[in-house]
Coordinates of C-alpha atoms in Angstrom, one line a residue:
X1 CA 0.0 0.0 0.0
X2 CA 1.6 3.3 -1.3
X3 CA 2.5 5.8 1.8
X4 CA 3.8 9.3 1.0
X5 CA 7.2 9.6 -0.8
X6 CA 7.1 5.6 -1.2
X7 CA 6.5 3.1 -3.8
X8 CA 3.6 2.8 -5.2
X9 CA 1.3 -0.2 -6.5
X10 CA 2.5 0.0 -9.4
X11 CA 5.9 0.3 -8.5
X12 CA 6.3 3.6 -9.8
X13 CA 8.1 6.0 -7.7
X14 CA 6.7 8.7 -5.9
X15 CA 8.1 12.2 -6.7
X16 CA 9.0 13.7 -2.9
X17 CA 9.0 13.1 0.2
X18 CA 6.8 11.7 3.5
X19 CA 3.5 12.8 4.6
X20 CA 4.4 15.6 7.2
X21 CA 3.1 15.5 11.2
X22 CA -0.2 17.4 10.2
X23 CA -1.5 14.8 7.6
X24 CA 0.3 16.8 4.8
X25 CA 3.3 15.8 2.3
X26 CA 6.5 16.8 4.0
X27 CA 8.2 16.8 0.6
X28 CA 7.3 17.2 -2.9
X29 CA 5.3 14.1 -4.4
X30 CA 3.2 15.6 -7.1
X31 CA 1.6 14.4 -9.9
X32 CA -0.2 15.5 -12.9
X33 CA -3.3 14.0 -14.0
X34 CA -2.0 12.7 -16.9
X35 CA -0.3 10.2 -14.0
X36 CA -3.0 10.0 -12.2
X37 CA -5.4 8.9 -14.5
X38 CA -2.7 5.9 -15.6
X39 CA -4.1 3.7 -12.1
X40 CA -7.5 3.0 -13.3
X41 CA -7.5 -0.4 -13.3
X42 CA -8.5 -3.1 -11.1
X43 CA -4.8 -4.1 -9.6
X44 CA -3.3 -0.2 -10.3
X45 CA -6.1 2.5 -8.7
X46 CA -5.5 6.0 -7.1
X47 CA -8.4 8.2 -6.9
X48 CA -7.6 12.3 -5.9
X49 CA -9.4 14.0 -3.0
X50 CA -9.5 18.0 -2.3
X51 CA -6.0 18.0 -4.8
X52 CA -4.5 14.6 -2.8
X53 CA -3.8 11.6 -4.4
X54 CA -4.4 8.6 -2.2
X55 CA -3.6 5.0 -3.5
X56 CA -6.2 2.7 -3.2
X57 CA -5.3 -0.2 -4.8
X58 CA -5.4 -2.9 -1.3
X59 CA -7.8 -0.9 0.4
X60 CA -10.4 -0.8 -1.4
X61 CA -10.8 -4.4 -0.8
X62 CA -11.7 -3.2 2.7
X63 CA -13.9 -0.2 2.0
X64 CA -16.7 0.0 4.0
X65 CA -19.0 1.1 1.3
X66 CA -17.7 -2.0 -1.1
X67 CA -15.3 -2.1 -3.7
X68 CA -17.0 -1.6 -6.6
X69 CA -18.4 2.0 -5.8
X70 CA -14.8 3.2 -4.7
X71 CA -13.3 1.7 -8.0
X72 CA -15.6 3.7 -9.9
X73 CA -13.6 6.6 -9.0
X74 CA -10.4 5.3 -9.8
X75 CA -7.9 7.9 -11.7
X76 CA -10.6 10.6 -11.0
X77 CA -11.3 13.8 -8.7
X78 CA -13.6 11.8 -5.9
X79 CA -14.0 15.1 -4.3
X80 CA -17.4 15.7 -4.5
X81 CA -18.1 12.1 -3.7
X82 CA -16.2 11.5 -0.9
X83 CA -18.1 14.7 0.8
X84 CA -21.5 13.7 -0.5
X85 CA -21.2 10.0 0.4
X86 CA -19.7 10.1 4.4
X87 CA -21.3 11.8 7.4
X88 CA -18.5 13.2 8.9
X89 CA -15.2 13.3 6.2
X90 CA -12.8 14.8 8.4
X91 CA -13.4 12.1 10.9
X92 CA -12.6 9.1 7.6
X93 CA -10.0 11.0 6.1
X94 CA -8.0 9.8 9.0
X95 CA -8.3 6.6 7.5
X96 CA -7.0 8.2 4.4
X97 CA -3.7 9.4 5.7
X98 CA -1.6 5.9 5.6
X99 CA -3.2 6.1 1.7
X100 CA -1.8 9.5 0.7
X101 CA 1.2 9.2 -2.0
X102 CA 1.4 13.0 -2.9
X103 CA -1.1 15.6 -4.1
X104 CA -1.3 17.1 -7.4
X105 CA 1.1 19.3 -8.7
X106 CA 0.7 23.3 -8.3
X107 CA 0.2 24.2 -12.1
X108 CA -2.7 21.4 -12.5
X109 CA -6.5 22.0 -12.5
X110 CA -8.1 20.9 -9.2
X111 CA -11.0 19.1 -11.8
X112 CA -9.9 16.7 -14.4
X113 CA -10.9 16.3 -17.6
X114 CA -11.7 19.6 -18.1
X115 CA -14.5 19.7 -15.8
X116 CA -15.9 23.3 -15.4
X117 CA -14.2 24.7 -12.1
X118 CA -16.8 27.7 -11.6
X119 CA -19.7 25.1 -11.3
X120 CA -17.8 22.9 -9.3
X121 CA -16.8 25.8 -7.2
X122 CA -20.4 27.0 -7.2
X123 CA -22.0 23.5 -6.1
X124 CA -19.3 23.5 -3.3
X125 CA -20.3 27.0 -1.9
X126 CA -24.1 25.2 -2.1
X127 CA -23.2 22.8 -0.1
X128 CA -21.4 24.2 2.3
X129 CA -24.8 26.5 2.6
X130 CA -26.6 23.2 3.2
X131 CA -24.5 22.3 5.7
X132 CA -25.0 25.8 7.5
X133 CA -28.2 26.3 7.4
X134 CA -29.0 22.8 9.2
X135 CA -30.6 20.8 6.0
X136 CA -28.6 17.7 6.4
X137 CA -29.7 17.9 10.3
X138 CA -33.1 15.0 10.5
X139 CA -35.9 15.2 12.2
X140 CA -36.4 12.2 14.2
X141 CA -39.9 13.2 15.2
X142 CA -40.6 12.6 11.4
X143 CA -38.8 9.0 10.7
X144 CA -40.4 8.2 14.1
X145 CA -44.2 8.9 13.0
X146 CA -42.9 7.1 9.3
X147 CA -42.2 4.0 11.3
X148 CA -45.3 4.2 13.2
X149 CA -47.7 4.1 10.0
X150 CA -45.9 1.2 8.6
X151 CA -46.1 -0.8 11.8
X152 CA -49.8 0.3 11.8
X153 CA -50.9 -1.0 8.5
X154 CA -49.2 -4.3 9.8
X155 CA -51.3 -4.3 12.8
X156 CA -54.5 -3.7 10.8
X157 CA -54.0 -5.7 8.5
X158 CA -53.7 -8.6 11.1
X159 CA -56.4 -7.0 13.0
X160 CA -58.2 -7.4 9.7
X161 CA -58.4 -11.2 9.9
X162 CA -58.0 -11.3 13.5
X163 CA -61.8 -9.7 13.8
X164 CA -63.7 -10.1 10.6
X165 CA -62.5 -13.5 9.2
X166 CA -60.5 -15.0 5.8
X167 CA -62.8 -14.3 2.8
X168 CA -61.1 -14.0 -0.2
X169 CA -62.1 -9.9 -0.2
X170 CA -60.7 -10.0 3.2
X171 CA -57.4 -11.6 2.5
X172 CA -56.8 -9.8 -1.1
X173 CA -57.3 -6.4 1.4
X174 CA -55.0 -7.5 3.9
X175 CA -52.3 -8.3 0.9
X176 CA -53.3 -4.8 -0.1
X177 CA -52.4 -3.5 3.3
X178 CA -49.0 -5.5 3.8
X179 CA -48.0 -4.5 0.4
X180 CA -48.5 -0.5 1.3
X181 CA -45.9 -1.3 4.0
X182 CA -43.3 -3.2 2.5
X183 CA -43.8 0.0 0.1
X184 CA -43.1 2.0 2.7
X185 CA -41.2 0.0 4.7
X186 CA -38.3 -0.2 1.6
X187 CA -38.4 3.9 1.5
X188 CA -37.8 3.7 5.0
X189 CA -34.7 1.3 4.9
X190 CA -33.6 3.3 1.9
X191 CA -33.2 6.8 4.3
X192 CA -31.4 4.5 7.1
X193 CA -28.9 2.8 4.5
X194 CA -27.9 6.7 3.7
X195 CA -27.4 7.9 7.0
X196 CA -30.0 10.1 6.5
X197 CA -31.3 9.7 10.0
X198 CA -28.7 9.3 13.0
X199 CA -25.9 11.2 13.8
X200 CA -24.3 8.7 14.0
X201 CA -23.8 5.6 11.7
X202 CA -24.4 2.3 13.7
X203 CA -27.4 3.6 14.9
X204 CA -28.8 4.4 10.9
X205 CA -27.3 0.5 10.3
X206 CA -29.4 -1.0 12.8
X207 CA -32.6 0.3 12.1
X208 CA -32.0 -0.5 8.2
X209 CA -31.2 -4.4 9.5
X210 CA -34.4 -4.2 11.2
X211 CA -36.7 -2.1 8.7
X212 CA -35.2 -4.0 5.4
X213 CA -34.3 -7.5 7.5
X214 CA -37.6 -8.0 9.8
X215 CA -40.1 -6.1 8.2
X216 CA -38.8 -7.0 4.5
X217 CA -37.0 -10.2 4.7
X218 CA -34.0 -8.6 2.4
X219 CA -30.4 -8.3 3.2
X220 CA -29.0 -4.7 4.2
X221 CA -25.4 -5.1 3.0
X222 CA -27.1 -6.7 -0.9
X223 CA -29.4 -3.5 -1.0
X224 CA -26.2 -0.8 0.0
X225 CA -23.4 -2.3 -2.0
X226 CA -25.6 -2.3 -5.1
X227 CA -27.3 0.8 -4.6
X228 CA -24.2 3.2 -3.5
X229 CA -22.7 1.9 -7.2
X230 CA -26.0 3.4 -8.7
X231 CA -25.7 6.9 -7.0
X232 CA -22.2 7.1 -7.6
X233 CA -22.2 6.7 -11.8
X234 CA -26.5 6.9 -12.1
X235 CA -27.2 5.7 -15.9
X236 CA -23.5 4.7 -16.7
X237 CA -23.2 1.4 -18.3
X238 CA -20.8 -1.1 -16.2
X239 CA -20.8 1.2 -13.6
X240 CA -24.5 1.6 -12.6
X241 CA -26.3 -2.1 -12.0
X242 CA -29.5 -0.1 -12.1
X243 CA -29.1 -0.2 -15.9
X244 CA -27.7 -3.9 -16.1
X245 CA -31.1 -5.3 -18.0
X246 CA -29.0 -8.5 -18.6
X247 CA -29.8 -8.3 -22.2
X248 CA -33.4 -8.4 -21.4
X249 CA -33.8 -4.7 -22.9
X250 CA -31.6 -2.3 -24.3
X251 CA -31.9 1.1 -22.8
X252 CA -31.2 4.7 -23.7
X253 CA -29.3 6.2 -27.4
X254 CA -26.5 4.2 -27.3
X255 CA -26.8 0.8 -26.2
X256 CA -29.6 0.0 -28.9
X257 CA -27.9 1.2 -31.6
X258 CA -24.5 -1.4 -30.0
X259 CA -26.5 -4.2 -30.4
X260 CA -28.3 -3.7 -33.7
X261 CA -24.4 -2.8 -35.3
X262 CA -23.3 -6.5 -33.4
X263 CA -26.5 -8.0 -34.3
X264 CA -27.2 -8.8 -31.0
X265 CA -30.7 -10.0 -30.4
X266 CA -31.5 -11.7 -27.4
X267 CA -34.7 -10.9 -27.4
X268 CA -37.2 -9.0 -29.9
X269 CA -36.4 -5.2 -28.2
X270 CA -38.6 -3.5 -30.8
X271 CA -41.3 -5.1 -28.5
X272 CA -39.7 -4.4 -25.3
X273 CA -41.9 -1.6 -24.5
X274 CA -44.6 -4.5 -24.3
X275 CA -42.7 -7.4 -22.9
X276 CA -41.8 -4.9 -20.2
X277 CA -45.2 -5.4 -18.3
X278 CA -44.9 -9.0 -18.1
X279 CA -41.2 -9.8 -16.9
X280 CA -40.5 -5.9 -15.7
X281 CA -42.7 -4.8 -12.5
X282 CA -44.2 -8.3 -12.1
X283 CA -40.7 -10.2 -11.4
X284 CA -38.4 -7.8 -10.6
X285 CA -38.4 -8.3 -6.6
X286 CA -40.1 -11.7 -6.4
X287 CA -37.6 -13.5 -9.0
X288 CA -34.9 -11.1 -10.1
X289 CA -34.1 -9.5 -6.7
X290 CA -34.7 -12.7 -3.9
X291 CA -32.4 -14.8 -6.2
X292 CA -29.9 -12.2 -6.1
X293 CA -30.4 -11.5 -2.0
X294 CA -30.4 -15.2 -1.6
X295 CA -27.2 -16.0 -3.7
X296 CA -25.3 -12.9 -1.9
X297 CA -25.9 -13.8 1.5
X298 CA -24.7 -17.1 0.9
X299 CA -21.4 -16.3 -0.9
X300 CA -20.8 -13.7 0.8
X301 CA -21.5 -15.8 3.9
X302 CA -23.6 -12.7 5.6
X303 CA -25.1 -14.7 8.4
X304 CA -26.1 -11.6 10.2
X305 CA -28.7 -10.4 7.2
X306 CA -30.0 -14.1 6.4
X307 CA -30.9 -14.0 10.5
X308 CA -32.6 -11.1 10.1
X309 CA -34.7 -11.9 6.8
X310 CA -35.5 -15.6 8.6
X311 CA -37.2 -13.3 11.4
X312 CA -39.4 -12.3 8.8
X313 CA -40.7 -15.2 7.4
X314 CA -40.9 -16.6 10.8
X315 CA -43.0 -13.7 11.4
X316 CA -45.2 -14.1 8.7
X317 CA -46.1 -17.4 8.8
X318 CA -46.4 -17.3 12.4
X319 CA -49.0 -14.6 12.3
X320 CA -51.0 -15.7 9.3
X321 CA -50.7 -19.2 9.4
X322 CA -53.4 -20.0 12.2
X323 CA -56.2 -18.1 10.1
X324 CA -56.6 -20.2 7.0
X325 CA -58.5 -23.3 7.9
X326 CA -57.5 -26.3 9.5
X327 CA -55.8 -28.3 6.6
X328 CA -52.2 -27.6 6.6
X329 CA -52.2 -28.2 2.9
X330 CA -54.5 -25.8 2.4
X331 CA -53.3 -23.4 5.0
X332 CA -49.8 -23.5 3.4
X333 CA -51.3 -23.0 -0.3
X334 CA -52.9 -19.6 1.0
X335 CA -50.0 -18.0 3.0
X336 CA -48.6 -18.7 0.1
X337 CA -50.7 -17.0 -2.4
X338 CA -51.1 -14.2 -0.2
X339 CA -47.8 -13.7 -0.2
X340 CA -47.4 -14.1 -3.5
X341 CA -49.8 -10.9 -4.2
X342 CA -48.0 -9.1 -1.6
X343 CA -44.5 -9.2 -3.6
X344 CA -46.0 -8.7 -6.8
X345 CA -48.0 -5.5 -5.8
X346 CA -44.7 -4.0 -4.6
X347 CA -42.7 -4.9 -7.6
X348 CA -44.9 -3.0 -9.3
X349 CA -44.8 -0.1 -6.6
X350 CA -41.5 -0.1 -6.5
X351 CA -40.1 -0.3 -10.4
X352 CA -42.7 2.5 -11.4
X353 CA -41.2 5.0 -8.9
X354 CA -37.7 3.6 -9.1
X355 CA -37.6 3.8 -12.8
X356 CA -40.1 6.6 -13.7
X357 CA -36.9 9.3 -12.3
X358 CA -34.0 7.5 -14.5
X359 CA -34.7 5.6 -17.3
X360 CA -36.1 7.8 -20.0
X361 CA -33.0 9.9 -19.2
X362 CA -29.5 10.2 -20.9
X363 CA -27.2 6.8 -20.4
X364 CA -23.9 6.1 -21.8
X365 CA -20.8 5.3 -20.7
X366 CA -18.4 7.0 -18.3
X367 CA -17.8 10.5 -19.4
X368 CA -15.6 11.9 -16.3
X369 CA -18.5 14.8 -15.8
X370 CA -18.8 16.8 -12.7
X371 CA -21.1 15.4 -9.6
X372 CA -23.7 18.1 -10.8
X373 CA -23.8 17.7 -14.0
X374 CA -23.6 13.7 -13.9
X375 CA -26.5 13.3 -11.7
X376 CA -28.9 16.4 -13.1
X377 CA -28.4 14.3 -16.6
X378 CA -29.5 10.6 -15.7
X379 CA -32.0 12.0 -13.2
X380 CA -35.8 14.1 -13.2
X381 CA -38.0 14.9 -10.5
X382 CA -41.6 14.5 -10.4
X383 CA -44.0 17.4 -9.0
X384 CA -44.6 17.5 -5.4
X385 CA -47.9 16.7 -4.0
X386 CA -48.6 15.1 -0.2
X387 CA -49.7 12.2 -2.2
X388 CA -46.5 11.9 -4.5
X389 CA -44.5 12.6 -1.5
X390 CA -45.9 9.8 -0.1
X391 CA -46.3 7.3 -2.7
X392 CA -42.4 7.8 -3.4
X393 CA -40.5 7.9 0.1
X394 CA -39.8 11.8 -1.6
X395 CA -38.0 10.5 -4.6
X396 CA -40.0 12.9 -6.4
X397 CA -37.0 15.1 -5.4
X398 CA -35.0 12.3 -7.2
X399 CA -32.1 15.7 -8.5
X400 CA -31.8 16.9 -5.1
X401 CA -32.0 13.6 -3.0
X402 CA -28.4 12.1 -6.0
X403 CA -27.1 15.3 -5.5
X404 CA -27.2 15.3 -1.5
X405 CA -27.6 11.7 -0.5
X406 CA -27.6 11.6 3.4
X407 CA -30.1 14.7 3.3
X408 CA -33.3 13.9 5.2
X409 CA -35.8 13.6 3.0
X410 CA -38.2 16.1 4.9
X411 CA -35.6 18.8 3.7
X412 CA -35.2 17.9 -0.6
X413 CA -38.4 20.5 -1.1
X414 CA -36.1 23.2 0.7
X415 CA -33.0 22.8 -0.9
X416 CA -34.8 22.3 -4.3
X417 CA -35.1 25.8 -5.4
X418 CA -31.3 27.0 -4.7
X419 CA -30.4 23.8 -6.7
X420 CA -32.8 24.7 -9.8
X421 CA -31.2 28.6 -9.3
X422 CA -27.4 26.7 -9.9
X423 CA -28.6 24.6 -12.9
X424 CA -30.5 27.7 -14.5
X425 CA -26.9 29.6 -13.9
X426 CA -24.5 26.9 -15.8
X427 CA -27.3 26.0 -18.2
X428 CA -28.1 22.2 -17.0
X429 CA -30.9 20.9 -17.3
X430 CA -33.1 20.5 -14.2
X431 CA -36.4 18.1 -15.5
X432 CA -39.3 18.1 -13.7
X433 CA -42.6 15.9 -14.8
X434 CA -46.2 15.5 -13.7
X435 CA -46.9 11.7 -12.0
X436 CA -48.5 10.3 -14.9
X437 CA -45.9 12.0 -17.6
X438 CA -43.6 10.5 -16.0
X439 CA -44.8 7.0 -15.9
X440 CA -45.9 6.8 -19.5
X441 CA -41.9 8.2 -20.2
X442 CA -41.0 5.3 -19.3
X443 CA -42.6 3.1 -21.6
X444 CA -41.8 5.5 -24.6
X445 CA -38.6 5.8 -23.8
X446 CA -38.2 1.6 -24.1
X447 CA -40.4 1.8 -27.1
X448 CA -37.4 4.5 -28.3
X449 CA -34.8 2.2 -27.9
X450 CA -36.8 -0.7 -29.2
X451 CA -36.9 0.9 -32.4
X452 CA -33.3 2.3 -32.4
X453 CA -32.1 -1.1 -32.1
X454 CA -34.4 -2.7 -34.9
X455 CA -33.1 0.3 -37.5
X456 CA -29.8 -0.3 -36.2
X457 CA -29.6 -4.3 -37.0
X458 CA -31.4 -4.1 -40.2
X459 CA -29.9 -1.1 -41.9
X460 CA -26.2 -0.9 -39.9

């Protein structure tokens, strides 16, 4: 692991000398970017920080956030990042210290590849206004009363049976019920996995093993590995798996149009926009996602998160077991099929609100843009109503919750209009969309591609 004035990795030479008593370089290791951007690859990675270039390469086997999202930033400015991502960075950039092999040299641009310093600069001064003014500060009142309401609908929903019997319009409620809380319940876990919450993080990891473990039967670790990759590089191919379709559709300008040249065709994309209601909303958590949970656990050997998702299907069938007759065959069919309903009614919950704020945006691959720009392009907001606030755990504020990701979510609608008054200033776009425009984006937008890629494999 490269130190300051040491070898590095690679086993190139630092230029200077050690890091200095106050966590600076006693000597003078400096590099351009030109260096810099040479460790980009999986065994060879240094990433810059506020104009310090740390090496990465063995640690980021370690990182706490996983290694993927880190090695996104590899032979880039992480500056941004870094900040947005951690609760407290002067308290981890003591971590960083036995990392740092020099800084970059006095006559090079703090941005690389010719990012635009005044908007940097200028989202900087915004955040550091965020910071003042108390927005990344949570109300616990709030998450308290959010909590509450899901653990609520449980209750009634057992209540339901409990007092007024198992018909089938009974049961198909209660799923209804259940389902509005594992809603919930995953826009709850999603502010905890952020550290959007707590001061302090152990307490925000908890209460995401119990919200997403117990009341979810998911794995916390699965969920924040794959999603910090997503915030990091939103809508970039290889780096985002939000936009891994696994060749089951081909999404945005470019990827189409790849295929059709190749003659790749897995499947017939021109009718993707149709397909998509059959294996999209319908499978995505009660196939795609619990194979995935299941498979990462188990490699990863996570017994901690598979204790906590057993808790919920012990739960379950506990509670709603007794209600449905007295022949265990029977009994087990209908827990069954009631669970069944409930996983498929939040698939559908959840890929409609997850996917109406990203995928008719831009994708491509990486293009080293700024944290503004990067996120404002792959990302839209939808108008705010108490119902659409609701109905999306706030990711109508989808610009301002990528740009600020441990913001409580009760502050986005604050922050929102000095954040469209920055993107008005550098001319970025800053989308916003009724609920319904939004929705039926998303099936043009596959329908787009659909088409792109026929053109492209017959006439390319």
């Amino acid at each position: 692991m490269g130190g300051g004035g040491q070898q590095t990795e690679s086993g190139e030479p630092a230029k200077g000398g050690g890091v200095g008593p106050d966590g600076g370089l006693g000597g003078s290791a400096v590099y351009t970017w030109e260096e810099v951007q040479r460790h980009s690859h999986r065994g060879d990675q240094w990433l810059v920080i506020d104009r310090k270039v740390y090496n990465i390469t063995q640690w980021a086997k370690r990182h706490p956030g996983g290694i993927r999202v880190i090695s996104h930033f590899a032979g880039e400015d992480a500056t941004d990042a870094f900040t947005a991502f951690h609760l407290d960075p002067n308290f981890v950039r003591k971590f960083l210290k036995p990392l740092l092999i020099g800084e970059l040299a006095p006559t090079e641009p703090s941005q690389d590849h010719g990012k635009n310093a005044a908007l940097v600069q200028d989202f900087q001064t915004l955040r550091d206004r965020v910071e003042s003014e108390g927005l990344l500060r949570a109300r616990l009142l709030f998450f308290s009363l959010y909590l509450g309401h899901i653990l609520l609908l449980e209750a009634l929903a057992l209540g339901l049976l409990w007092v007024w019997g198992t018909s089938w319009s009974l049961t198909l409620l209660c799923s209804l019920m259940l389902a509005t809380s594992q809603a919930q319940a995953g826009w709850l876990q999603h502010d905890f996995g952020h550290l959007s919450v707590f001061k302090k993080s152990s307490w925000n990891h908890v209460l995401q093993k119990f919200v997403i473990g117990h009341l979810k039967g998911a794995s916390a670790n699965w969920w924040n590995h794959r999603h910090f990759q997503h915030h990091a590089k939103p809508n970039v191919f290889s780096k985002d798996p939000d936009v891994n379709s696994l060749h089951v559709f081909v999404l945005g300008d470019k990827q189409p149009v790849e295929y059709g040249i190749k003659k790749l065709k897995y499947l017939p994309y021109h009718h993707q926009h149709q397909y998509f209601f059959l294996i999209g909303p319908p499978l995505l958590i009660p196939v795609y996602f619990h194979i995935q949970i299941l498979r990462t656990m188990f490699l990863r050997q996570d017994w901690v998160d598979l204790a906590w998702a057993m808790t919920f299907y012990l739960r379950f069938f506990c509670c709603y077991y007794p209600f449905f007759g007295s022949s265990k065959m029977n009994s087990s069919f209908i827990v069954f099929k009631l669970s069944t309903v409930l996983e498929n009614n939040t698939s559908h919950w959840f890929v409609w609100v997850t996917q109406m704020n990203h995928l008719p945006m831009e994708m491509d691959h990486e293009r080293h843009q700024d944290w503004l720009t990067m996120q404002l392009i792959a990302t839209c907001n939808i108008e705010q109503s108490t119902f659409n606030d609701w109905f999306s755990g706030h990711l109508n504020f989808q610009i301002e919750h990528h740009l600020f990701p441990t913001m409580p979510r009760h502050n986005y609608h604050l922050v929102a209009p000095l954040v469209r008054t920055l993107c008005e200033k550098h001319g970025v776009s800053y989308q916003v969309k009724t609920l319904q425009k939004a929705i039926i984006d998303v099936v043009r937008s596959l329908k787009k591609s659909g088409d792109l890629w026929l053109d492209a494999y017959l006439h390319k």
